[in-house]
Coordinates of C-alpha atoms and ligand atoms in Angstrom, one line a residue:
M1 CA -32.8 81.1 -14.0
S2 CA -31.5 82.2 -10.6
P3 CA -29.7 79.2 -9.0
K4 CA -31.6 79.7 -5.7
L5 CA -35.1 79.4 -7.5
V6 CA -35.7 75.7 -8.0
V7 CA -39.0 74.5 -9.0
L8 CA -39.9 71.3 -6.8
G9 CA -42.8 69.2 -7.7
Y10 CA -46.3 71.1 -7.7
G11 CA -46.1 74.9 -7.4
C12 CA -43.3 77.3 -7.6
Y13 CA -41.4 78.9 -4.7
P14 CA -38.0 79.8 -3.6
N15 CA -36.3 77.0 -1.8
N16 CA -34.9 78.7 0.8
M17 CA -37.7 79.3 3.2
R18 CA -36.8 81.6 6.3
Y19 CA -38.3 82.4 9.5
Y20 CA -38.6 85.7 11.1
S21 CA -39.1 86.4 14.9
I22 CA -42.5 87.7 15.5
T23 CA -41.2 90.2 18.0
D24 CA -38.5 91.4 15.8
K25 CA -38.9 91.0 12.0
N26 CA -35.2 91.8 11.2
I27 CA -34.2 88.5 12.8
K28 CA -34.4 86.1 10.1
V29 CA -33.2 82.5 10.3
S30 CA -33.1 79.3 8.2
F31 CA -35.3 76.1 9.0
K32 CA -32.3 74.5 10.7
E33 CA -31.5 77.6 13.0
A34 CA -35.3 77.8 14.0
I35 CA -35.3 74.1 15.0
L36 CA -32.2 74.4 16.8
G37 CA -32.9 77.5 18.6
G38 CA -36.4 76.8 19.3
L39 CA -37.1 80.5 20.2
S40 CA -35.3 83.5 18.6
P41 CA -32.7 85.3 20.6
D42 CA -35.1 88.1 21.4
R43 CA -37.3 85.3 22.8
G44 CA -39.8 85.8 20.0
L45 CA -41.5 82.9 18.0
Y46 CA -40.4 82.1 14.7
Y47 CA -42.8 82.5 11.7
P48 CA -42.4 81.5 8.1
E49 CA -41.8 84.5 5.9
K50 CA -44.3 83.2 3.5
I51 CA -46.9 80.5 3.5
P52 CA -46.2 78.3 0.5
V53 CA -49.2 77.8 -1.8
L54 CA -49.7 74.5 -3.2
D55 CA -50.9 73.9 -6.8
N56 CA -54.6 73.4 -7.4
S57 CA -53.9 70.2 -9.2
F58 CA -52.2 68.8 -6.0
I59 CA -55.2 69.3 -4.0
G60 CA -57.6 68.2 -6.7
N61 CA -55.5 64.9 -7.1
I62 CA -55.1 64.5 -3.5
G63 CA -57.4 61.0 -3.4
N64 CA -54.9 59.4 -5.7
L65 CA -51.8 60.3 -3.5
S66 CA -50.4 58.4 -0.7
N67 CA -50.0 59.8 2.8
E68 CA -46.2 59.7 2.4
E69 CA -46.5 61.6 -1.1
I70 CA -48.6 64.2 0.5
A71 CA -46.4 64.6 3.6
Y72 CA -43.1 65.0 1.3
E73 CA -45.1 67.6 -0.7
C74 CA -46.2 69.5 2.1
I75 CA -43.3 69.4 4.4
S76 CA -40.7 70.2 1.7
K77 CA -42.1 73.5 1.4
F78 CA -40.8 74.4 4.8
T79 CA -37.6 72.7 5.0
G80 CA -36.4 73.8 1.7
S81 CA -32.8 73.2 1.0
D82 CA -32.1 72.4 4.6
I83 CA -32.7 68.6 4.3
D84 CA -31.9 66.6 1.2
E85 CA -34.9 65.0 -0.6
K86 CA -33.9 61.4 0.2
S87 CA -33.6 62.1 4.0
L88 CA -36.5 64.1 4.1
K89 CA -38.7 61.3 2.5
E90 CA -37.4 59.0 5.1
I91 CA -37.9 61.5 8.1
V92 CA -41.6 62.1 6.9
S93 CA -42.3 58.3 6.3
E94 CA -41.3 57.4 9.7
T95 CA -43.2 60.4 11.5
I96 CA -46.5 59.4 9.9
D97 CA -46.0 55.7 10.0
F98 CA -49.5 55.0 11.4
E99 CA -53.2 55.6 10.4
F100 CA -55.2 58.9 10.4
P101 CA -58.7 57.5 10.0
L102 CA -61.8 59.9 9.4
N103 CA -65.0 58.1 10.7
E104 CA -68.4 59.4 9.6
L105 CA -70.9 59.6 12.5
S106 CA -73.7 61.0 10.6
E107 CA -74.5 62.7 7.4
K108 CA -72.9 65.9 8.6
I109 CA -70.4 65.1 11.4
S110 CA -67.1 63.2 11.2
V111 CA -64.3 62.4 13.4
L112 CA -60.7 62.5 12.6
E113 CA -58.7 60.2 14.9
L114 CA -55.3 61.3 15.6
F115 CA -54.4 58.8 18.4
H116 CA -53.0 55.8 16.4
G117 CA -49.3 56.7 17.1
P118 CA -47.2 54.9 19.5
T119 CA -48.3 56.9 22.7
M120 CA -52.0 57.3 21.5
A121 CA -52.2 61.0 21.5
F122 CA -51.6 63.6 18.3
K123 CA -48.4 64.8 19.8
D124 CA -46.7 61.7 18.6
V125 CA -46.3 63.3 15.1
G126 CA -44.5 66.5 16.4
A127 CA -42.3 64.5 18.6
R128 CA -41.4 61.9 15.9
F129 CA -40.6 64.7 13.4
T130 CA -38.6 66.9 15.8
S131 CA -36.3 64.0 17.0
R132 CA -35.7 62.8 13.7
V133 CA -35.0 66.4 12.3
L134 CA -32.6 66.9 15.3
S135 CA -30.7 63.8 14.7
Y136 CA -30.2 64.7 11.0
F137 CA -28.9 68.3 11.8
N138 CA -26.6 66.6 14.4
S139 CA -25.4 63.6 12.8
S140 CA -22.2 65.3 11.7
E141 CA -21.5 66.9 15.0
K142 CA -19.5 65.4 17.7
K143 CA -21.4 66.9 20.6
K144 CA -24.8 65.4 21.4
V145 CA -27.9 67.4 21.8
T146 CA -29.7 67.6 25.3
V147 CA -33.5 68.1 24.7
L148 CA -35.2 69.5 27.8
V149 CA -39.1 69.0 28.0
A150 CA -41.5 70.2 30.6
T151 CA -44.7 68.2 30.3
S152 CA -48.4 68.0 31.6
G153 CA -48.5 64.5 30.1
D154 CA -49.0 63.8 26.4
T155 CA -45.9 65.8 25.1
G156 CA -43.5 63.9 27.7
A157 CA -44.9 60.8 26.7
A158 CA -44.6 61.4 22.9
A159 CA -41.0 62.8 23.4
A160 CA -39.8 59.5 25.3
S161 CA -41.2 57.3 22.5
G162 CA -40.3 59.8 19.7
F163 CA -36.7 60.3 20.9
H164 CA -36.0 56.8 22.3
D165 CA -32.8 55.4 20.8
V166 CA -32.4 58.4 18.5
K167 CA -28.5 58.7 18.3
G168 CA -26.8 61.8 19.6
V169 CA -29.9 63.0 21.4
D170 CA -30.5 62.8 25.3
V171 CA -33.7 64.0 26.5
F172 CA -34.8 65.0 30.2
I173 CA -38.3 65.1 30.7
L174 CA -39.7 67.0 33.7
F175 CA -43.3 65.9 34.9
P176 CA -45.0 67.2 38.0
K177 CA -45.4 64.4 40.7
G178 CA -49.2 63.2 40.9
R179 CA -50.5 65.3 38.2
I180 CA -50.5 63.2 35.3
S181 CA -52.4 60.3 34.3
A182 CA -51.3 56.7 35.3
V183 CA -50.8 55.8 31.5
Q184 CA -48.8 58.9 30.7
E185 CA -46.5 58.5 33.6
K186 CA -45.7 54.8 32.6
Q187 CA -45.2 56.1 29.0
I188 CA -42.6 58.6 30.2
T189 CA -40.8 56.4 32.9
T190 CA -40.5 52.9 31.3
L191 CA -38.1 53.7 28.8
S192 CA -34.3 54.3 29.6
D193 CA -31.1 54.7 27.5
N194 CA -31.2 58.1 26.4
I195 CA -34.4 59.1 28.0
Y196 CA -34.1 60.6 31.7
P197 CA -37.5 61.1 33.5
V198 CA -37.4 63.5 36.2
E199 CA -40.3 63.6 38.7
V200 CA -40.8 67.2 40.3
D201 CA -42.1 67.7 43.4
G202 CA -44.3 70.7 42.1
S203 CA -46.6 71.9 39.4
F204 CA -46.3 72.0 35.5
D205 CA -45.3 75.5 35.8
D206 CA -42.4 74.7 38.2
C207 CA -41.3 72.2 35.6
Q208 CA -41.3 74.9 32.9
E209 CA -39.3 77.2 35.1
M210 CA -36.6 74.6 35.8
V211 CA -36.3 74.1 32.0
K212 CA -35.9 77.7 31.4
D213 CA -33.3 78.0 34.2
A214 CA -31.2 75.4 32.6
L215 CA -31.7 76.7 29.1
T216 CA -30.0 79.9 30.6
D217 CA -27.7 78.5 33.1
K218 CA -24.0 79.9 32.0
D219 CA -22.3 77.0 33.8
L220 CA -24.5 74.3 31.8
I221 CA -24.6 76.2 28.4
T222 CA -21.0 76.4 27.9
K223 CA -20.8 72.6 28.2
I224 CA -24.0 71.2 26.8
N225 CA -25.8 71.8 23.4
F226 CA -29.4 72.3 24.6
T227 CA -32.7 72.7 22.9
S228 CA -36.3 72.5 23.8
A229 CA -39.0 70.3 22.2
N230 CA -42.2 72.2 23.4
S231 CA -45.0 73.7 21.1
I232 CA -43.0 77.0 20.5
N233 CA -40.7 75.1 18.2
I234 CA -41.7 75.2 14.5
S235 CA -41.0 71.5 14.2
R236 CA -44.2 70.9 16.3
W237 CA -46.9 72.5 14.1
I238 CA -45.2 72.0 10.6
P239 CA -45.9 68.3 10.3
Q240 CA -49.4 68.9 12.2
T241 CA -50.6 70.7 8.9
L242 CA -50.7 67.1 7.4
Y243 CA -53.8 66.1 9.6
Y244 CA -56.0 68.6 7.5
F245 CA -54.7 67.2 4.2
F246 CA -55.2 63.7 5.3
A247 CA -59.0 64.5 6.5
Y248 CA -59.5 66.1 3.2
K249 CA -58.1 63.2 1.1
Q250 CA -60.8 61.0 3.0
I251 CA -64.0 63.1 2.6
E252 CA -66.4 61.5 0.3
K253 CA -68.8 64.3 -0.3
K254 CA -69.2 68.0 0.2
K255 CA -65.5 68.8 0.2
E256 CA -66.2 72.5 -0.2
D257 CA -68.0 73.3 2.8
L258 CA -65.7 71.9 5.4
I259 CA -65.4 73.0 9.1
F260 CA -62.8 71.6 11.6
S261 CA -63.5 71.8 15.4
I262 CA -60.2 71.8 17.0
P263 CA -60.0 71.1 20.8
S264 CA -57.2 73.7 21.8
G265 CA -55.0 74.3 24.5
N266 CA -51.8 75.8 23.3
F267 CA -53.2 76.6 19.8
G268 CA -50.5 74.7 18.0
N269 CA -53.1 72.4 16.2
L270 CA -55.5 75.3 15.2
F271 CA -52.4 77.1 14.1
A272 CA -51.3 74.3 11.8
C273 CA -55.0 74.0 10.4
L274 CA -54.8 78.0 9.6
V275 CA -51.6 77.3 7.7
S276 CA -53.0 74.4 5.9
S277 CA -55.7 76.7 4.7
G278 CA -53.1 79.3 3.8
M279 CA -51.4 76.4 1.6
G280 CA -54.8 76.3 -0.4
L281 CA -56.7 73.6 1.3
P282 CA -60.3 74.6 1.0
V283 CA -61.4 75.1 4.7
K284 CA -64.5 77.1 5.3
R285 CA -64.3 77.9 8.7
I286 CA -62.5 76.7 12.1
I287 CA -64.1 76.2 15.3
A288 CA -61.8 76.8 18.4
S289 CA -63.1 74.5 21.1
N290 CA -61.8 75.5 24.5
N291 CA -62.7 74.0 27.9
L292 CA -63.2 76.7 30.7
N293 CA -59.6 78.0 30.1
D294 CA -61.2 80.0 27.4
T295 CA -58.8 83.1 27.0
F296 CA -59.2 82.7 23.2
T297 CA -63.0 82.4 23.2
K298 CA -63.2 85.4 25.2
F299 CA -60.7 87.1 22.9
I300 CA -63.0 86.4 19.9
N301 CA -66.1 87.8 21.7
S302 CA -64.5 90.8 23.1
N303 CA -61.2 91.7 21.3
K304 CA -59.5 91.7 24.4
Y305 CA -56.7 89.2 25.2
K306 CA -56.5 88.6 29.0
P307 CA -54.3 85.7 29.9
S308 CA -55.2 84.0 33.2
K309 CA -54.1 81.4 35.5
S310 CA -55.0 77.8 34.5
I311 CA -57.8 76.0 36.1
R312 CA -58.1 72.2 36.2
T313 CA -60.7 70.5 34.0
I314 CA -61.3 66.8 32.9
S315 CA -59.7 67.8 29.5
S316 CA -56.5 68.5 31.2
A317 CA -54.1 68.8 28.3
M318 CA -56.0 71.9 27.3
D319 CA -55.7 73.6 30.7
V320 CA -53.7 76.5 29.2
G321 CA -54.5 80.2 30.4
D322 CA -52.2 82.0 28.0
P323 CA -51.7 79.9 24.9
S324 CA -48.3 80.3 23.4
N325 CA -49.2 80.0 19.6
F326 CA -51.8 82.7 20.0
V327 CA -49.0 85.3 18.8
R328 CA -48.9 83.3 15.8
V329 CA -52.5 83.1 15.0
L330 CA -52.7 87.0 15.3
E331 CA -49.6 87.2 12.9
Y332 CA -51.3 84.7 10.4
F333 CA -54.4 87.0 10.1
S334 CA -52.5 90.4 9.9
N335 CA -50.2 88.8 7.0
Q336 CA -53.0 87.3 5.1
G337 CA -55.1 90.6 5.5
R338 CA -58.1 88.6 6.6
G339 CA -60.6 89.0 9.5
M340 CA -60.2 86.5 12.3
K341 CA -63.9 86.5 13.2
E342 CA -65.0 85.8 9.7
F343 CA -62.9 82.5 9.7
I344 CA -62.8 81.3 13.5
S345 CA -65.5 80.8 15.8
A346 CA -64.9 79.9 19.5
Y347 CA -66.9 78.4 22.1
S348 CA -66.0 77.2 25.7
I349 CA -67.3 74.1 26.9
S350 CA -67.6 73.1 30.6
D351 CA -66.9 69.7 32.3
K352 CA -70.6 69.1 32.6
E353 CA -71.0 69.6 28.8
T354 CA -68.0 67.4 28.1
I355 CA -69.4 64.7 30.0
L356 CA -72.7 65.0 28.2
G357 CA -70.8 65.1 24.9
I358 CA -69.2 61.8 25.9
K359 CA -72.5 60.1 26.8
E360 CA -74.3 61.4 23.6
L361 CA -71.5 60.0 21.3
E362 CA -71.8 56.9 22.7
E363 CA -75.5 56.7 22.9
R364 CA -76.3 58.1 19.5
Y365 CA -73.2 56.9 17.4
D366 CA -71.9 54.3 19.5
Y367 CA -68.6 56.1 19.5
V368 CA -66.5 56.3 22.7
C369 CA -64.6 59.7 22.9
D370 CA -62.1 60.9 25.2
P371 CA -62.8 64.3 27.1
H372 CA -60.7 66.3 24.6
G373 CA -62.4 65.2 21.6
S374 CA -65.8 65.6 23.3
V375 CA -64.9 69.3 23.8
G376 CA -64.5 69.4 19.9
Y377 CA -67.7 67.7 19.6
M378 CA -69.6 70.0 21.8
G379 CA -68.1 73.0 19.8
I380 CA -69.8 71.7 16.8
K381 CA -73.0 71.4 18.6
K382 CA -73.0 75.0 19.6
H383 CA -71.9 76.3 16.1
K384 CA -74.5 73.9 14.3
E385 CA -77.4 75.6 16.1
L386 CA -76.6 78.7 13.9
Y387 CA -75.6 76.8 10.6
D388 CA -76.7 73.6 10.0
N389 CA -75.6 73.0 6.2
F390 CA -71.8 72.3 6.7
N391 CA -69.7 69.4 6.7
Y392 CA -68.2 69.2 10.2
I393 CA -65.1 67.2 11.4
F394 CA -63.9 67.4 15.0
L395 CA -60.3 65.9 16.0
E396 CA -60.1 63.2 18.6
T397 CA -56.6 64.1 19.9
A398 CA -56.0 61.1 22.4
H399 CA -57.3 57.6 22.9
Y400 CA -59.9 57.6 25.7
S401 CA -57.9 55.0 27.6
K402 CA -55.2 57.7 28.6
F403 CA -57.8 59.3 30.6
M404 CA -59.7 56.3 32.2
E405 CA -60.1 58.3 35.6
E406 CA -62.2 60.9 33.8
M407 CA -64.1 58.2 31.7
K408 CA -64.7 55.5 34.0
D409 CA -67.9 56.7 35.6
V410 CA -69.1 58.3 32.5
V411 CA -69.6 55.4 30.1
P412 CA -68.3 52.5 32.4
S413 CA -69.6 49.6 30.2
S414 CA -68.0 50.8 26.8
L415 CA -64.5 50.9 28.2
S416 CA -61.5 48.7 27.7
Y417 CA -57.7 49.2 27.7
P418 CA -55.8 48.7 24.1
E419 CA -53.2 45.9 24.3
R420 CA -50.3 48.6 24.0
I421 CA -51.7 50.4 27.1
K422 CA -52.4 47.3 29.1
K423 CA -48.7 46.2 28.5
I424 CA -47.3 49.5 29.5
L425 CA -49.3 49.7 32.7
S426 CA -47.8 46.3 33.7
E427 CA -44.2 47.4 33.5
D428 CA -42.1 49.2 36.2
G429 CA -41.3 52.8 36.0
N430 CA -38.2 54.6 37.0
S431 CA -37.7 58.1 37.7
Y432 CA -35.1 60.7 39.1
K433 CA -36.8 62.6 42.0
I434 CA -36.3 66.4 42.4
R435 CA -37.6 69.4 44.4
K436 CA -35.4 72.2 43.2
Y437 CA -33.6 73.4 40.2
S438 CA -30.1 73.0 41.9
E439 CA -31.0 69.1 41.9
L440 CA -31.8 69.0 38.3
K441 CA -28.3 70.7 37.4
D442 CA -26.5 68.1 39.4
Y443 CA -28.3 65.3 37.6
I444 CA -27.6 66.9 34.3
N445 CA -23.9 67.3 35.3
L446 CA -23.8 63.7 36.6
T447 CA -25.1 62.2 33.4
N448 CA -22.7 64.3 31.2
S449 CA -19.6 63.6 33.3
Ligands
PLP501 C1 -51.8 68.7 23.6 C2 -53.3 68.3 23.5 C3 -54.2 69.1 23.0 C4 -54.3 70.6 22.8 O1 -53.4 70.9 21.6 P1 -52.8 72.3 21.2 O2 -52.2 72.1 20.0 O3 -52.1 72.6 22.2 O4 -54.1 73.5 21.2 C5 -55.6 68.6 22.9 N1 -55.9 67.3 23.3 C6 -54.8 66.5 23.6 C7 -55.1 65.1 24.2 C8 -53.7 67.0 23.8 O5 -52.5 66.1 24.3

């Protein structure tokens, strides 16, 4: 047997998984290089050379496995030999150290709650995994890693929590002044130590530009080991494949006619669902639920991809006009030789419909849902009109209390803040305030001197 072919647990695969750049397939790197680089040198997104297929017996036996066992089995396929078994087991256990409950609302509709992590949105899983993996790879280095994050809210909150006190890693989180929710702002600005919150007098796009400026600033990159922790990094979607396995584990009946409705912005979550299906999870169909930033829905209906400027909606974490993972979704279907329309349906949901969804979920099922989850629910309603006979699951991607401004007039009598959120709202936040890139550069230099 070739020493490079090792059989690990269920299934058989080479343990040296490589990732290629979608824009130049000759560029191939290891898991470690893909994580540390973020983007490939030609600015392409990394994609796994081969989606690992799990053994049928693993899927069939999933009800008897713990979340940790499922997580190790799935994620070790992507990390290969770059992380040793003991360390990876620790990393995945810490990454998923909370509940992922599936609630049955009716005979045909369930909701998968992804907000039980520390910052109460699904971004916690990606941030916790990324921070631990970076720290693992950096533990033998003398030089610390500096992570730059631009955020429209949840990503920054998850990064602050996920990276807080992680050794050898500093994190600069750039958020647009006055454009994130009160809870998100406190989650970003109340931690200190290795977390550097930066309030930018500008938009999310300005924050993102400044991050790119820093990542390509010759003065800085000779001194500082930069990486970025946004959804282009493979470390974001790899652990998100687990949501779908955890949902499947909890389904009591009709495991074969499963449809996921995924409220989508940058399409990291949807891409993770595609990968889980490629790994062997029996997913019948995916519903891509967009708000009015519906570039993808328009693509499904017209075959034309026309990115547009984002518009503000009440499901703000999905206000993305040019989803960065779209190219990965395309790559998936061309590699698998499968038609996208046979597998994905897409709908766009207006704010008015989102509000209707929140009200209906509360009245019919006594379930309080945030605006993002409601977009997922309304996607199911549009699809169900066509096909009624499936088992539908929508993702609730954040706890509603993160979006109290949007919720407070819709279902006022059903709302309350969880203890965790109450506590953070009572704390004092602190951030460094900037208007232009040179001020960010000065700040980074100052903290590294
Ligand atoms: C980020 C986010 C989304 C969108 O997820 P993508 O993976 O970017 O499609 C949906 N809901 C909430 C609450 C989010 O924070």
